[in-house]
mmCIF file of C-alpha atoms and ligand atoms in Angstrom:
data_model
loop_
_atom_site.group_PDB
_atom_site.id
_atom_site.type_symbol
_atom_site.label_atom_id
_atom_site.label_comp_id
_atom_site.label_asym_id
_atom_site.label_seq_id
_atom_site.Cartn_x
_atom_site.Cartn_y
_atom_site.Cartn_z
ATOM 1 C CA MET N 1 29.334 -37.402 -55.829
ATOM 2 C CA LYS N 2 28.677 -34.786 -53.174
ATOM 3 C CA LYS N 3 25.702 -34.333 -50.914
ATOM 4 C CA PHE N 4 23.935 -30.970 -50.666
ATOM 5 C CA VAL N 5 21.117 -29.734 -48.475
ATOM 6 C CA LEU N 6 19.181 -26.849 -50.001
ATOM 7 C CA MET N 7 17.171 -24.588 -47.699
ATOM 8 C CA ALA N 8 14.376 -22.356 -48.963
ATOM 9 C CA GLY N 9 11.317 -20.492 -47.742
ATOM 10 C CA GLY N 10 8.071 -21.988 -48.933
ATOM 11 C CA THR N 11 6.768 -19.590 -51.615
ATOM 12 C CA GLY N 12 7.589 -20.041 -55.301
ATOM 13 C CA GLY N 13 9.956 -17.058 -55.175
ATOM 14 C CA HIS N 14 12.378 -18.907 -52.890
ATOM 15 C CA LEU N 15 11.622 -22.509 -53.848
ATOM 16 C CA PHE N 16 11.869 -22.211 -57.639
ATOM 17 C CA PRO N 17 15.492 -20.964 -57.713
ATOM 18 C CA ALA N 18 16.328 -23.783 -55.257
ATOM 19 C CA MET N 19 14.558 -26.207 -57.603
ATOM 20 C CA ALA N 20 16.620 -24.902 -60.521
ATOM 21 C CA LEU N 21 19.842 -25.565 -58.601
ATOM 22 C CA ALA N 22 18.623 -28.998 -57.493
ATOM 23 C CA GLN N 23 17.903 -29.903 -61.138
ATOM 24 C CA GLU N 24 21.425 -28.888 -62.165
ATOM 25 C CA LEU N 25 23.150 -30.622 -59.220
ATOM 26 C CA ALA N 26 21.133 -33.784 -59.893
ATOM 27 C CA ARG N 27 22.274 -33.673 -63.557
ATOM 28 C CA ARG N 28 25.842 -33.524 -62.274
ATOM 29 C CA GLY N 29 25.226 -36.701 -60.258
ATOM 30 C CA HIS N 30 24.989 -35.187 -56.760
ATOM 31 C CA ALA N 31 22.541 -36.065 -53.993
ATOM 32 C CA ILE N 32 20.134 -33.363 -52.806
ATOM 33 C CA GLU N 33 17.842 -32.975 -49.818
ATOM 34 C CA LEU N 34 15.601 -29.995 -49.104
ATOM 35 C CA MET N 35 14.723 -28.249 -45.826
ATOM 36 C CA THR N 36 11.723 -25.936 -46.008
ATOM 37 C CA ASP N 37 8.256 -25.359 -44.507
ATOM 38 C CA HIS N 38 4.789 -26.814 -45.085
ATOM 39 C CA ARG N 39 4.111 -24.640 -48.173
ATOM 40 C CA VAL N 40 6.325 -27.007 -50.155
ATOM 41 C CA GLU N 41 3.077 -28.929 -50.772
ATOM 42 C CA SER N 42 1.920 -26.127 -53.083
ATOM 43 C CA TYR N 43 5.099 -25.414 -55.027
ATOM 44 C CA GLY N 44 7.508 -28.313 -54.520
ATOM 45 C CA ALA N 45 5.876 -31.071 -56.606
ATOM 46 C CA ASP N 46 8.724 -31.362 -59.143
ATOM 47 C CA PHE N 47 11.560 -30.781 -56.662
ATOM 48 C CA PRO N 48 14.229 -33.412 -57.424
ATOM 49 C CA ALA N 49 15.249 -34.079 -53.824
ATOM 50 C CA GLN N 50 15.876 -37.467 -52.254
ATOM 51 C CA ALA N 51 14.139 -36.225 -49.142
ATOM 52 C CA ILE N 52 12.154 -33.136 -48.196
ATOM 53 C CA HIS N 53 12.280 -32.127 -44.524
ATOM 54 C CA VAL N 54 9.825 -29.690 -42.982
ATOM 55 C CA VAL N 55 11.700 -27.845 -40.219
ATOM 56 C CA PRO N 56 9.960 -25.731 -37.532
ATOM 57 C CA ALA N 57 10.441 -22.011 -38.214
ATOM 58 C CA ALA N 58 8.749 -18.727 -37.442
ATOM 59 C CA THR N 59 9.021 -15.056 -38.230
ATOM 60 C CA PRO N 60 9.239 -12.956 -35.042
ATOM 61 C CA SER N 61 6.846 -10.006 -34.793
ATOM 62 C CA ILE N 62 8.219 -7.227 -32.579
ATOM 63 C CA ARG N 63 4.726 -5.715 -32.188
ATOM 64 C CA ASN N 64 3.307 -8.689 -30.297
ATOM 65 C CA PRO N 65 5.436 -9.792 -27.284
ATOM 66 C CA VAL N 66 3.620 -13.133 -26.875
ATOM 67 C CA LYS N 67 4.104 -14.027 -30.535
ATOM 68 C CA PHE N 68 7.698 -12.809 -30.327
ATOM 69 C CA VAL N 69 8.492 -15.205 -27.477
ATOM 70 C CA SER N 70 6.681 -18.148 -29.066
ATOM 71 C CA ALA N 71 8.493 -17.496 -32.377
ATOM 72 C CA GLY N 72 11.769 -17.490 -30.457
ATOM 73 C CA PHE N 73 10.999 -20.930 -28.978
ATOM 74 C CA LYS N 74 10.012 -22.246 -32.406
ATOM 75 C CA ILE N 75 13.242 -20.986 -33.990
ATOM 76 C CA VAL N 76 15.368 -22.574 -31.249
ATOM 77 C CA GLY N 77 13.354 -25.793 -31.689
ATOM 78 C CA GLY N 78 13.947 -25.615 -35.462
ATOM 79 C CA ILE N 79 17.702 -25.238 -34.946
ATOM 80 C CA TRP N 80 17.661 -28.269 -32.624
ATOM 81 C CA VAL N 81 15.639 -30.416 -35.068
ATOM 82 C CA ALA N 82 17.764 -29.390 -38.075
ATOM 83 C CA PHE N 83 20.973 -29.980 -36.096
ATOM 84 C CA GLY N 84 19.880 -33.584 -35.518
ATOM 85 C CA MET N 85 18.861 -34.069 -39.168
ATOM 86 C CA LEU N 86 22.105 -32.627 -40.508
ATOM 87 C CA GLY N 87 24.066 -34.952 -38.212
ATOM 88 C CA LYS N 88 22.469 -37.899 -40.007
ATOM 89 C CA ILE N 89 22.510 -36.461 -43.563
ATOM 90 C CA LYS N 90 26.134 -35.230 -43.332
ATOM 91 C CA PRO N 91 26.016 -32.878 -46.346
ATOM 92 C CA ASP N 92 29.213 -31.521 -47.909
ATOM 93 C CA ALA N 93 27.666 -28.044 -48.203
ATOM 94 C CA VAL N 94 24.352 -26.240 -47.729
ATOM 95 C CA ILE N 95 22.769 -23.549 -49.891
ATOM 96 C CA GLY N 96 20.143 -21.209 -48.419
ATOM 97 C CA PHE N 97 17.691 -19.325 -50.647
ATOM 98 C CA GLY N 98 16.202 -16.961 -48.089
ATOM 99 C CA GLY N 99 12.812 -16.757 -46.431
ATOM 100 C CA TYR N 100 12.374 -17.207 -42.669
ATOM 101 C CA PRO N 101 12.252 -21.056 -42.872
ATOM 102 C CA THR N 102 15.943 -21.050 -43.863
ATOM 103 C CA PHE N 103 17.074 -19.459 -40.614
ATOM 104 C CA PRO N 104 16.995 -22.473 -38.229
ATOM 105 C CA PRO N 105 18.557 -25.046 -40.607
ATOM 106 C CA PHE N 106 21.248 -22.661 -41.878
ATOM 107 C CA VAL N 107 22.296 -21.786 -38.324
ATOM 108 C CA ALA N 108 22.309 -25.510 -37.463
ATOM 109 C CA ALA N 109 24.552 -26.251 -40.463
ATOM 110 C CA SER N 110 26.951 -23.557 -39.336
ATOM 111 C CA LEU N 111 27.036 -24.996 -35.801
ATOM 112 C CA ARG N 112 28.024 -28.322 -37.349
ATOM 113 C CA GLY N 113 30.811 -26.623 -39.336
ATOM 114 C CA ILE N 114 29.198 -27.362 -42.715
ATOM 115 C CA PRO N 115 30.135 -24.717 -45.317
ATOM 116 C CA GLY N 116 27.256 -22.673 -46.701
ATOM 117 C CA ILE N 117 26.228 -20.366 -49.513
ATOM 118 C CA LEU N 118 23.401 -17.861 -49.221
ATOM 119 C CA HIS N 119 21.614 -16.998 -52.450
ATOM 120 C CA GLU N 120 19.743 -13.678 -52.656
ATOM 121 C CA GLN N 121 17.161 -13.500 -55.452
ATOM 122 C CA ASN N 122 16.169 -9.869 -55.000
ATOM 123 C CA ALA N 123 17.806 -6.532 -55.678
ATOM 124 C CA VAL N 124 17.646 -5.937 -51.906
ATOM 125 C CA LEU N 125 19.077 -8.308 -49.294
ATOM 126 C CA GLY N 126 16.201 -10.098 -47.528
ATOM 127 C CA ARG N 127 15.834 -10.192 -43.749
ATOM 128 C CA ALA N 128 16.690 -13.878 -43.325
ATOM 129 C CA ASN N 129 19.808 -13.580 -45.471
ATOM 130 C CA LYS N 130 20.831 -10.416 -43.628
ATOM 131 C CA ALA N 131 20.561 -12.261 -40.305
ATOM 132 C CA LEU N 132 22.383 -15.316 -41.674
ATOM 133 C CA GLY N 133 25.335 -13.410 -43.137
ATOM 134 C CA ARG N 134 27.686 -14.233 -40.275
ATOM 135 C CA PHE N 135 26.932 -17.965 -40.588
ATOM 136 C CA ALA N 136 27.741 -18.193 -44.324
ATOM 137 C CA ASP N 137 30.891 -18.505 -46.440
ATOM 138 C CA ILE N 138 29.632 -16.952 -49.671
ATOM 139 C CA LEU N 139 26.783 -14.656 -50.705
ATOM 140 C CA ALA N 140 25.599 -15.403 -54.249
ATOM 141 C CA MET N 141 23.625 -12.490 -55.693
ATOM 142 C CA SER N 142 21.222 -12.081 -58.584
ATOM 143 C CA PHE N 143 21.853 -8.371 -59.117
ATOM 144 C CA PRO N 144 25.280 -6.692 -59.279
ATOM 145 C CA ASP N 145 24.313 -3.907 -56.854
ATOM 146 C CA THR N 146 22.221 -5.782 -54.308
ATOM 147 C CA LYS N 147 21.222 -3.247 -51.649
ATOM 148 C CA PHE N 148 22.637 -3.833 -48.127
ATOM 149 C CA ALA N 149 24.947 -6.627 -49.349
ATOM 150 C CA ASP N 150 27.944 -4.464 -48.481
ATOM 151 C CA ALA N 151 27.014 -4.742 -44.815
ATOM 152 C CA LEU N 152 27.853 -8.460 -44.902
ATOM 153 C CA ASN N 153 31.485 -9.269 -44.401
ATOM 154 C CA LEU N 154 31.818 -12.345 -46.616
ATOM 155 C CA GLU N 155 32.791 -13.308 -50.163
ATOM 156 C CA LYS N 156 30.268 -12.120 -52.760
ATOM 157 C CA VAL N 157 29.673 -13.533 -56.215
ATOM 158 C CA VAL N 158 27.097 -12.410 -58.806
ATOM 159 C CA THR N 159 25.553 -15.575 -60.241
ATOM 160 C CA GLY N 160 22.130 -14.312 -61.338
ATOM 161 C CA ASN N 161 18.857 -15.885 -60.242
ATOM 162 C CA PRO N 162 18.556 -19.479 -61.516
ATOM 163 C CA VAL N 163 15.375 -20.362 -63.395
ATOM 164 C CA ARG N 164 13.821 -23.831 -63.568
ATOM 165 C CA ASP N 165 14.424 -26.281 -66.429
ATOM 166 C CA ARG N 166 10.854 -25.644 -67.526
ATOM 167 C CA VAL N 167 11.782 -21.983 -68.168
ATOM 168 C CA ARG N 168 15.154 -22.751 -69.769
ATOM 169 C CA ALA N 169 13.472 -25.190 -72.160
ATOM 170 C CA VAL N 170 11.475 -22.379 -73.796
ATOM 171 C CA ALA N 171 14.037 -19.589 -73.388
ATOM 172 C CA GLY N 172 14.866 -19.462 -77.083
ATOM 173 C CA THR N 173 11.255 -18.953 -78.237
ATOM 174 C CA PRO N 174 11.217 -15.959 -80.614
ATOM 175 C CA TYR N 175 8.944 -13.029 -79.778
ATOM 176 C CA PRO N 176 5.597 -13.831 -81.445
ATOM 177 C CA PRO N 177 4.599 -11.721 -84.462
ATOM 178 C CA LEU N 178 2.404 -8.755 -83.630
ATOM 179 C CA ASP N 179 0.526 -7.595 -86.705
ATOM 180 C CA GLY N 180 -2.565 -5.485 -87.007
ATOM 181 C CA GLN N 181 -4.968 -8.421 -87.033
ATOM 182 C CA GLY N 182 -3.746 -11.525 -85.205
ATOM 183 C CA PRO N 183 -4.251 -12.459 -81.557
ATOM 184 C CA ILE N 184 -2.588 -10.408 -78.825
ATOM 185 C CA ARG N 185 -1.588 -12.706 -75.981
ATOM 186 C CA LEU N 186 -1.364 -11.417 -72.412
ATOM 187 C CA VAL N 187 -0.257 -13.364 -69.342
ATOM 188 C CA VAL N 188 -1.405 -11.902 -66.040
ATOM 189 C CA PHE N 189 -0.255 -13.189 -62.645
ATOM 190 C CA GLY N 190 0.428 -11.939 -59.132
ATOM 191 C CA GLY N 191 3.558 -13.848 -58.125
ATOM 192 C CA SER N 192 3.308 -17.414 -56.901
ATOM 193 C CA GLN N 193 0.325 -16.712 -54.639
ATOM 194 C CA GLY N 194 -1.813 -14.418 -56.767
ATOM 195 C CA ALA N 195 -2.693 -10.835 -55.881
ATOM 196 C CA ARG N 196 -6.098 -9.326 -55.216
ATOM 197 C CA ALA N 197 -5.157 -5.920 -56.650
ATOM 198 C CA ILE N 198 -4.212 -7.489 -59.979
ATOM 199 C CA SER N 199 -7.523 -9.374 -60.061
ATOM 200 C CA GLU N 200 -9.449 -6.180 -59.374
ATOM 201 C CA ILE N 201 -7.700 -3.796 -61.744
ATOM 202 C CA VAL N 202 -6.628 -5.821 -64.793
ATOM 203 C CA PRO N 203 -10.050 -7.156 -65.922
ATOM 204 C CA ALA N 204 -11.617 -3.705 -65.405
ATOM 205 C CA ALA N 205 -8.794 -2.134 -67.449
ATOM 206 C CA VAL N 206 -9.161 -4.696 -70.238
ATOM 207 C CA ALA N 207 -12.889 -3.937 -70.388
ATOM 208 C CA LEU N 208 -11.972 -0.329 -71.285
ATOM 209 C CA VAL N 209 -9.778 -1.288 -74.264
ATOM 210 C CA PRO N 210 -11.574 -0.368 -77.548
ATOM 211 C CA GLU N 211 -13.751 -3.227 -78.777
ATOM 212 C CA ALA N 212 -11.838 -3.999 -81.986
ATOM 213 C CA LEU N 213 -8.612 -4.517 -80.019
ATOM 214 C CA ARG N 214 -10.321 -6.230 -77.112
ATOM 215 C CA HIS N 215 -11.642 -8.972 -79.360
ATOM 216 C CA ARG N 216 -8.089 -9.827 -80.406
ATOM 217 C CA LEU N 217 -6.939 -10.316 -76.810
ATOM 218 C CA HIS N 218 -6.212 -13.817 -75.511
ATOM 219 C CA ILE N 219 -5.649 -13.583 -71.772
ATOM 220 C CA VAL N 220 -4.221 -16.175 -69.409
ATOM 221 C CA GLN N 221 -4.742 -14.990 -65.850
ATOM 222 C CA GLN N 222 -3.794 -16.572 -62.546
ATOM 223 C CA CYS N 223 -5.942 -15.414 -59.669
ATOM 224 C CA ARG N 224 -6.648 -16.377 -56.096
ATOM 225 C CA ALA N 225 -9.479 -18.892 -55.614
ATOM 226 C CA GLU N 226 -11.646 -16.267 -53.889
ATOM 227 C CA ASP N 227 -11.325 -13.883 -56.876
ATOM 228 C CA LEU N 228 -12.048 -16.376 -59.684
ATOM 229 C CA ASP N 229 -15.819 -15.850 -60.057
ATOM 230 C CA GLN N 230 -15.625 -12.072 -60.043
ATOM 231 C CA VAL N 231 -12.759 -11.980 -62.551
ATOM 232 C CA ALA N 232 -14.560 -14.454 -64.848
ATOM 233 C CA GLU N 233 -17.707 -12.305 -64.749
ATOM 234 C CA VAL N 234 -15.941 -9.059 -65.727
ATOM 235 C CA TYR N 235 -14.248 -10.782 -68.668
ATOM 236 C CA ARG N 236 -17.538 -12.468 -69.705
ATOM 237 C CA GLN N 237 -19.304 -9.126 -69.824
ATOM 238 C CA ALA N 238 -16.432 -7.591 -71.799
ATOM 239 C CA LYS N 239 -16.519 -10.610 -74.182
ATOM 240 C CA VAL N 240 -12.830 -11.320 -73.733
ATOM 241 C CA ASN N 241 -11.200 -14.665 -74.495
ATOM 242 C CA VAL N 242 -9.670 -15.728 -71.155
ATOM 243 C CA GLU N 243 -8.286 -18.757 -69.331
ATOM 244 C CA LEU N 244 -8.281 -18.516 -65.537
ATOM 245 C CA ALA N 245 -6.680 -20.711 -62.874
ATOM 246 C CA THR N 246 -5.311 -20.328 -59.360
ATOM 247 C CA PHE N 247 -1.926 -21.614 -60.567
ATOM 248 C CA PHE N 248 -0.611 -22.563 -64.014
ATOM 249 C CA ASP N 249 2.032 -25.297 -63.883
ATOM 250 C CA ASP N 250 2.864 -24.481 -67.497
ATOM 251 C CA LEU N 251 3.218 -20.722 -66.939
ATOM 252 C CA PRO N 252 6.731 -20.588 -68.495
ATOM 253 C CA GLU N 253 5.417 -22.035 -71.786
ATOM 254 C CA ARG N 254 2.505 -19.608 -71.709
ATOM 255 C CA MET N 255 4.834 -16.674 -71.023
ATOM 256 C CA ALA N 256 6.975 -17.747 -73.970
ATOM 257 C CA ARG N 257 3.910 -17.577 -76.264
ATOM 258 C CA CYS N 258 2.714 -14.178 -75.027
ATOM 259 C CA HIS N 259 3.254 -10.600 -76.173
ATOM 260 C CA LEU N 260 3.023 -8.924 -72.758
ATOM 261 C CA VAL N 261 2.999 -9.883 -69.085
ATOM 262 C CA ILE N 262 1.156 -7.911 -66.404
ATOM 263 C CA GLY N 263 2.024 -8.793 -62.834
ATOM 264 C CA ARG N 264 4.053 -8.336 -59.684
ATOM 265 C CA SER N 265 7.821 -8.006 -59.783
ATOM 266 C CA GLY N 266 9.052 -10.790 -57.529
ATOM 267 C CA ALA N 267 12.580 -11.944 -58.241
ATOM 268 C CA SER N 268 11.774 -15.085 -60.239
ATOM 269 C CA THR N 269 9.171 -13.235 -62.265
ATOM 270 C CA ILE N 270 11.861 -10.736 -63.293
ATOM 271 C CA ALA N 271 14.476 -13.454 -63.952
ATOM 272 C CA GLU N 272 11.993 -15.352 -66.145
ATOM 273 C CA LEU N 273 10.922 -12.240 -68.081
ATOM 274 C CA CYS N 274 14.592 -11.593 -68.873
ATOM 275 C CA VAL N 275 15.511 -15.157 -69.796
ATOM 276 C CA LEU N 276 12.407 -15.460 -71.995
ATOM 277 C CA GLY N 277 12.660 -11.920 -73.332
ATOM 278 C CA ARG N 278 9.106 -10.770 -72.639
ATOM 279 C CA PRO N 279 8.085 -7.204 -71.748
ATOM 280 C CA ALA N 280 5.965 -6.482 -68.694
ATOM 281 C CA ILE N 281 3.836 -3.950 -66.917
ATOM 282 C CA MET N 282 5.035 -4.453 -63.365
ATOM 283 C CA VAL N 283 2.968 -3.619 -60.293
ATOM 284 C CA PRO N 284 5.419 -4.007 -57.376
ATOM 285 C CA LEU N 285 4.008 -5.389 -54.140
ATOM 286 C CA PRO N 286 3.480 -2.252 -52.021
ATOM 287 C CA GLY N 287 4.509 -2.114 -48.389
ATOM 288 C CA SER N 288 7.099 -4.871 -48.541
ATOM 289 C CA ILE N 289 10.142 -4.425 -46.326
ATOM 290 C CA ASP N 290 12.892 -2.564 -48.208
ATOM 291 C CA ALA N 291 10.695 -2.397 -51.350
ATOM 292 C CA ASP N 292 12.384 -5.437 -52.882
ATOM 293 C CA GLN N 293 9.852 -5.749 -55.702
ATOM 294 C CA LYS N 294 10.146 -2.058 -56.589
ATOM 295 C CA ASN N 295 13.918 -2.397 -56.806
ATOM 296 C CA ASN N 296 13.641 -5.565 -58.912
ATOM 297 C CA ALA N 297 11.261 -3.766 -61.268
ATOM 298 C CA LEU N 298 13.467 -0.678 -61.531
ATOM 299 C CA PHE N 299 16.240 -2.886 -62.900
ATOM 300 C CA LEU N 300 14.079 -4.076 -65.802
ATOM 301 C CA GLU N 301 12.492 -0.680 -66.405
ATOM 302 C CA ALA N 302 15.888 1.065 -66.519
ATOM 303 C CA ALA N 303 16.938 -1.266 -69.335
ATOM 304 C CA GLY N 304 13.746 -0.533 -71.284
ATOM 305 C CA GLY N 305 12.307 -4.029 -70.749
ATOM 306 C CA GLY N 306 9.127 -3.011 -68.942
ATOM 307 C CA TRP N 307 7.082 -0.360 -67.227
ATOM 308 C CA ILE N 308 6.391 0.131 -63.521
ATOM 309 C CA ALA N 309 2.790 0.854 -62.598
ATOM 310 C CA GLU N 310 2.561 1.689 -58.910
ATOM 311 C CA GLN N 311 -0.463 0.096 -57.269
ATOM 312 C CA ALA N 312 -1.261 3.293 -55.305
ATOM 313 C CA THR N 313 -1.924 5.289 -58.476
ATOM 314 C CA LEU N 314 -3.052 2.481 -60.750
ATOM 315 C CA SER N 315 -6.640 2.592 -61.956
ATOM 316 C CA PRO N 316 -8.581 0.677 -64.624
ATOM 317 C CA GLN N 317 -8.503 3.890 -66.703
ATOM 318 C CA SER N 318 -4.745 4.418 -66.495
ATOM 319 C CA LEU N 319 -3.970 0.748 -67.140
ATOM 320 C CA GLY N 320 -6.547 0.526 -69.940
ATOM 321 C CA THR N 321 -4.984 3.536 -71.683
ATOM 322 C CA ARG N 322 -1.468 2.164 -71.296
ATOM 323 C CA LEU N 323 -2.533 -1.215 -72.626
ATOM 324 C CA THR N 324 -4.257 0.343 -75.627
ATOM 325 C CA ASP N 325 -1.187 2.494 -76.378
ATOM 326 C CA LEU N 326 1.147 -0.478 -76.177
ATOM 327 C CA ILE N 327 -0.832 -2.693 -78.498
ATOM 328 C CA THR N 328 -1.597 -0.017 -81.062
ATOM 329 C CA ASN N 329 2.052 0.960 -81.308
ATOM 330 C CA PRO N 330 3.492 -2.239 -82.824
ATOM 331 C CA ALA N 331 7.203 -1.383 -82.479
ATOM 332 C CA THR N 332 7.159 -0.787 -78.709
ATOM 333 C CA LEU N 333 6.568 -4.297 -77.384
ATOM 334 C CA PRO N 334 9.157 -6.173 -79.518
ATOM 335 C CA LYS N 335 11.732 -3.488 -78.651
ATOM 336 C CA ALA N 336 11.054 -3.910 -74.933
ATOM 337 C CA ALA N 337 11.134 -7.704 -75.363
ATOM 338 C CA ALA N 338 14.642 -7.463 -76.843
ATOM 339 C CA ALA N 339 15.758 -5.171 -74.000
ATOM 340 C CA ALA N 340 14.448 -7.655 -71.411
ATOM 341 C CA ARG N 341 16.184 -10.552 -73.155
ATOM 342 C CA SER N 342 19.502 -8.698 -73.100
ATOM 343 C CA LEU N 343 19.405 -8.986 -69.273
ATOM 344 C CA GLY N 344 18.661 -12.734 -69.228
ATOM 345 C CA GLN N 345 21.101 -14.805 -67.173
ATOM 346 C CA LEU N 346 20.690 -18.274 -68.621
ATOM 347 C CA ARG N 347 23.924 -19.503 -67.051
ATOM 348 C CA ALA N 348 22.970 -18.496 -63.483
ATOM 349 C CA VAL N 349 22.259 -22.070 -62.496
ATOM 350 C CA GLU N 350 25.608 -23.363 -63.787
ATOM 351 C CA LYS N 351 27.455 -20.574 -61.971
ATOM 352 C CA LEU N 352 25.692 -21.349 -58.697
ATOM 353 C CA ALA N 353 26.246 -25.099 -59.113
ATOM 354 C CA ASP N 354 29.969 -24.481 -59.802
ATOM 355 C CA LEU N 355 30.155 -22.448 -56.610
ATOM 356 C CA ALA N 356 28.379 -25.163 -54.602
ATOM 357 C CA GLU N 357 30.732 -27.847 -55.968
ATOM 358 C CA MET N 358 33.740 -25.675 -55.215
ATOM 359 C CA LEU N 359 32.628 -25.164 -51.621
ATOM 360 C CA ALA N 360 31.752 -28.841 -51.120
ATOM 361 C CA GLY N 361 35.093 -29.864 -52.625
ATOM 362 C CA LYS N 362 37.055 -27.764 -50.174
ATOM 363 C CA GLY N 363 35.591 -29.635 -47.200
ATOM 364 C CA THR N 364 34.978 -28.148 -43.817
ATOM 365 C CA THR N 365 38.548 -28.291 -42.590
ATOM 366 C CA GLU N 366 39.890 -26.015 -45.324
ATOM 367 C CA MET N 367 37.155 -23.411 -44.984
ATOM 368 C CA GLU N 368 37.475 -20.461 -42.727
ATOM 369 C CA HIS N 369 34.137 -20.691 -40.993
ATOM 370 C CA THR N 370 32.358 -18.623 -38.353
ATOM 371 C CA PRO N 371 30.010 -20.802 -36.288
HETATM 372 C C1 UD1 G 1 4.559 -11.756 -51.412
HETATM 373 C C2 UD1 G 1 5.961 -12.264 -51.395
HETATM 374 O O1 UD1 G 1 6.405 -12.905 -50.465
HETATM 375 N N1 UD1 G 1 6.711 -11.945 -52.447
HETATM 376 C C3 UD1 G 1 8.102 -12.359 -52.564
HETATM 377 C C4 UD1 G 1 8.154 -13.754 -53.138
HETATM 378 O O2 UD1 G 1 7.468 -13.678 -54.375
HETATM 379 P P1 UD1 G 1 6.754 -14.870 -55.099
HETATM 380 O O3 UD1 G 1 6.740 -16.091 -54.254
HETATM 381 O O4 UD1 G 1 5.473 -14.364 -55.621
HETATM 382 O O5 UD1 G 1 7.782 -15.196 -56.242
HETATM 383 P P2 UD1 G 1 8.342 -14.629 -57.601
HETATM 384 O O6 UD1 G 1 7.619 -13.487 -58.167
HETATM 385 O O7 UD1 G 1 9.819 -14.505 -57.388
HETATM 386 O O8 UD1 G 1 8.065 -15.918 -58.514
HETATM 387 C C5 UD1 G 1 6.796 -16.380 -58.828
HETATM 388 C C6 UD1 G 1 6.996 -17.713 -59.475
HETATM 389 O O9 UD1 G 1 5.764 -18.394 -59.575
HETATM 390 C C7 UD1 G 1 5.624 -18.903 -60.890
HETATM 391 N N2 UD1 G 1 4.193 -19.029 -61.197
HETATM 392 C C8 UD1 G 1 3.333 -18.033 -60.830
HETATM 393 C C9 UD1 G 1 1.993 -18.160 -61.121
HETATM 394 C C10 UD1 G 1 1.534 -19.329 -61.781
HETATM 395 O O10 UD1 G 1 0.343 -19.506 -62.079
HETATM 396 N N3 UD1 G 1 2.428 -20.279 -62.116
HETATM 397 C C11 UD1 G 1 3.765 -20.166 -61.843
HETATM 398 O O11 UD1 G 1 4.542 -21.072 -62.166
HETATM 399 C C12 UD1 G 1 6.363 -17.919 -61.778
HETATM 400 O O12 UD1 G 1 6.708 -18.518 -63.016
HETATM 401 C C13 UD1 G 1 7.564 -17.597 -60.904
HETATM 402 O O13 UD1 G 1 8.561 -18.590 -61.044
HETATM 403 O O14 UD1 G 1 9.500 -14.165 -53.312
HETATM 404 C C14 UD1 G 1 10.260 -13.332 -54.201
HETATM 405 C C15 UD1 G 1 11.669 -13.900 -54.270
HETATM 406 O O15 UD1 G 1 12.342 -13.804 -53.050
HETATM 407 C C16 UD1 G 1 10.254 -11.878 -53.742
HETATM 408 O O16 UD1 G 1 10.858 -11.095 -54.759
HETATM 409 C C17 UD1 G 1 8.840 -11.412 -53.512
HETATM 410 O O17 UD1 G 1 8.842 -10.099 -52.984
#
């Protein structure tokens, strides 16, 4: 039995791949602890860790000098706290999943000489992983051509982005029949936190779908608490069958039953679409550093598994027309579903767990390590 500390930023996009690895390592009989931030309360309920540690962390803003200095103190404090914790836990290896809360504990692990893997979920190397490159032994990547990865001088392995057991359990679900009469199931969500733009545009677009088709729609839509009433009202007026919630714990099962997903293109969203084989209209988060979501979405679109709809040019009219075209053209969606499935990396979690075991097995003395 080995002991691992996983480190992940607090949104679903970082925590869920860490959860997938924790589930696999636990199956293999290893002990796991997690270091993260306070948002673990929202997304970490099923995390199979023996202990969850909230470590001080901050993201420095260059625009505000006061905030920059206070973030610096917080990061140094986080390194100090994590250094103490790691001294007691004594893990054989650490695995970081990106997000600013991974920076202090990963640096602390390196200072203690503990070997470490960084996992990048996106098609573009994130800022925390970029900064942590010199403290790691291996970079595990989800995409073969991860942008900016070449700048890091360390061993690189393409593992794919691990998905949770809950997703793997329904991965074999066949694409549901799409005939001219039955229900058409849509799942709509804006990443782990919801997205206002999706809440504004999707219901208005659905309301423009011709009535005969609209009445066949069964929509499951996640939306932010502050958007719920407005979204419910638009669907009520359009007489659409809809289920709304701020977060669906059973989203993977619902995705497996659906014909089409509309949403953002965060890394786990893309990994799940591929493993489940479901097509998507993807609205990448605009304005994100290095356009990670756009690059994730391009990967699926290039394979024919989905369509990018840029938020800047998206309107209820354009989305309504696209939706109507897709559901009146019965061959298109199953074809895109098959293309998405061909990209699915069901074995990502085993590959990453093998890598973690390999690194833990080598022990700190055998590893060439840069503190
Ligand atoms: C705004 C932001 O910071 N976005 C980043 C964040 O995305 P974000 O945290 O939104 O994460 P992803 O899109 O990667 O994953 C969303 C996850 O939430 C789950 N889910 C969502 C809604 C719901 O009701 N139930 C549910 O279970 C999905 O199944 C999926 O597993 O991390 C990703 C991975 O680094 C990045 O690609 C994104 O750019």
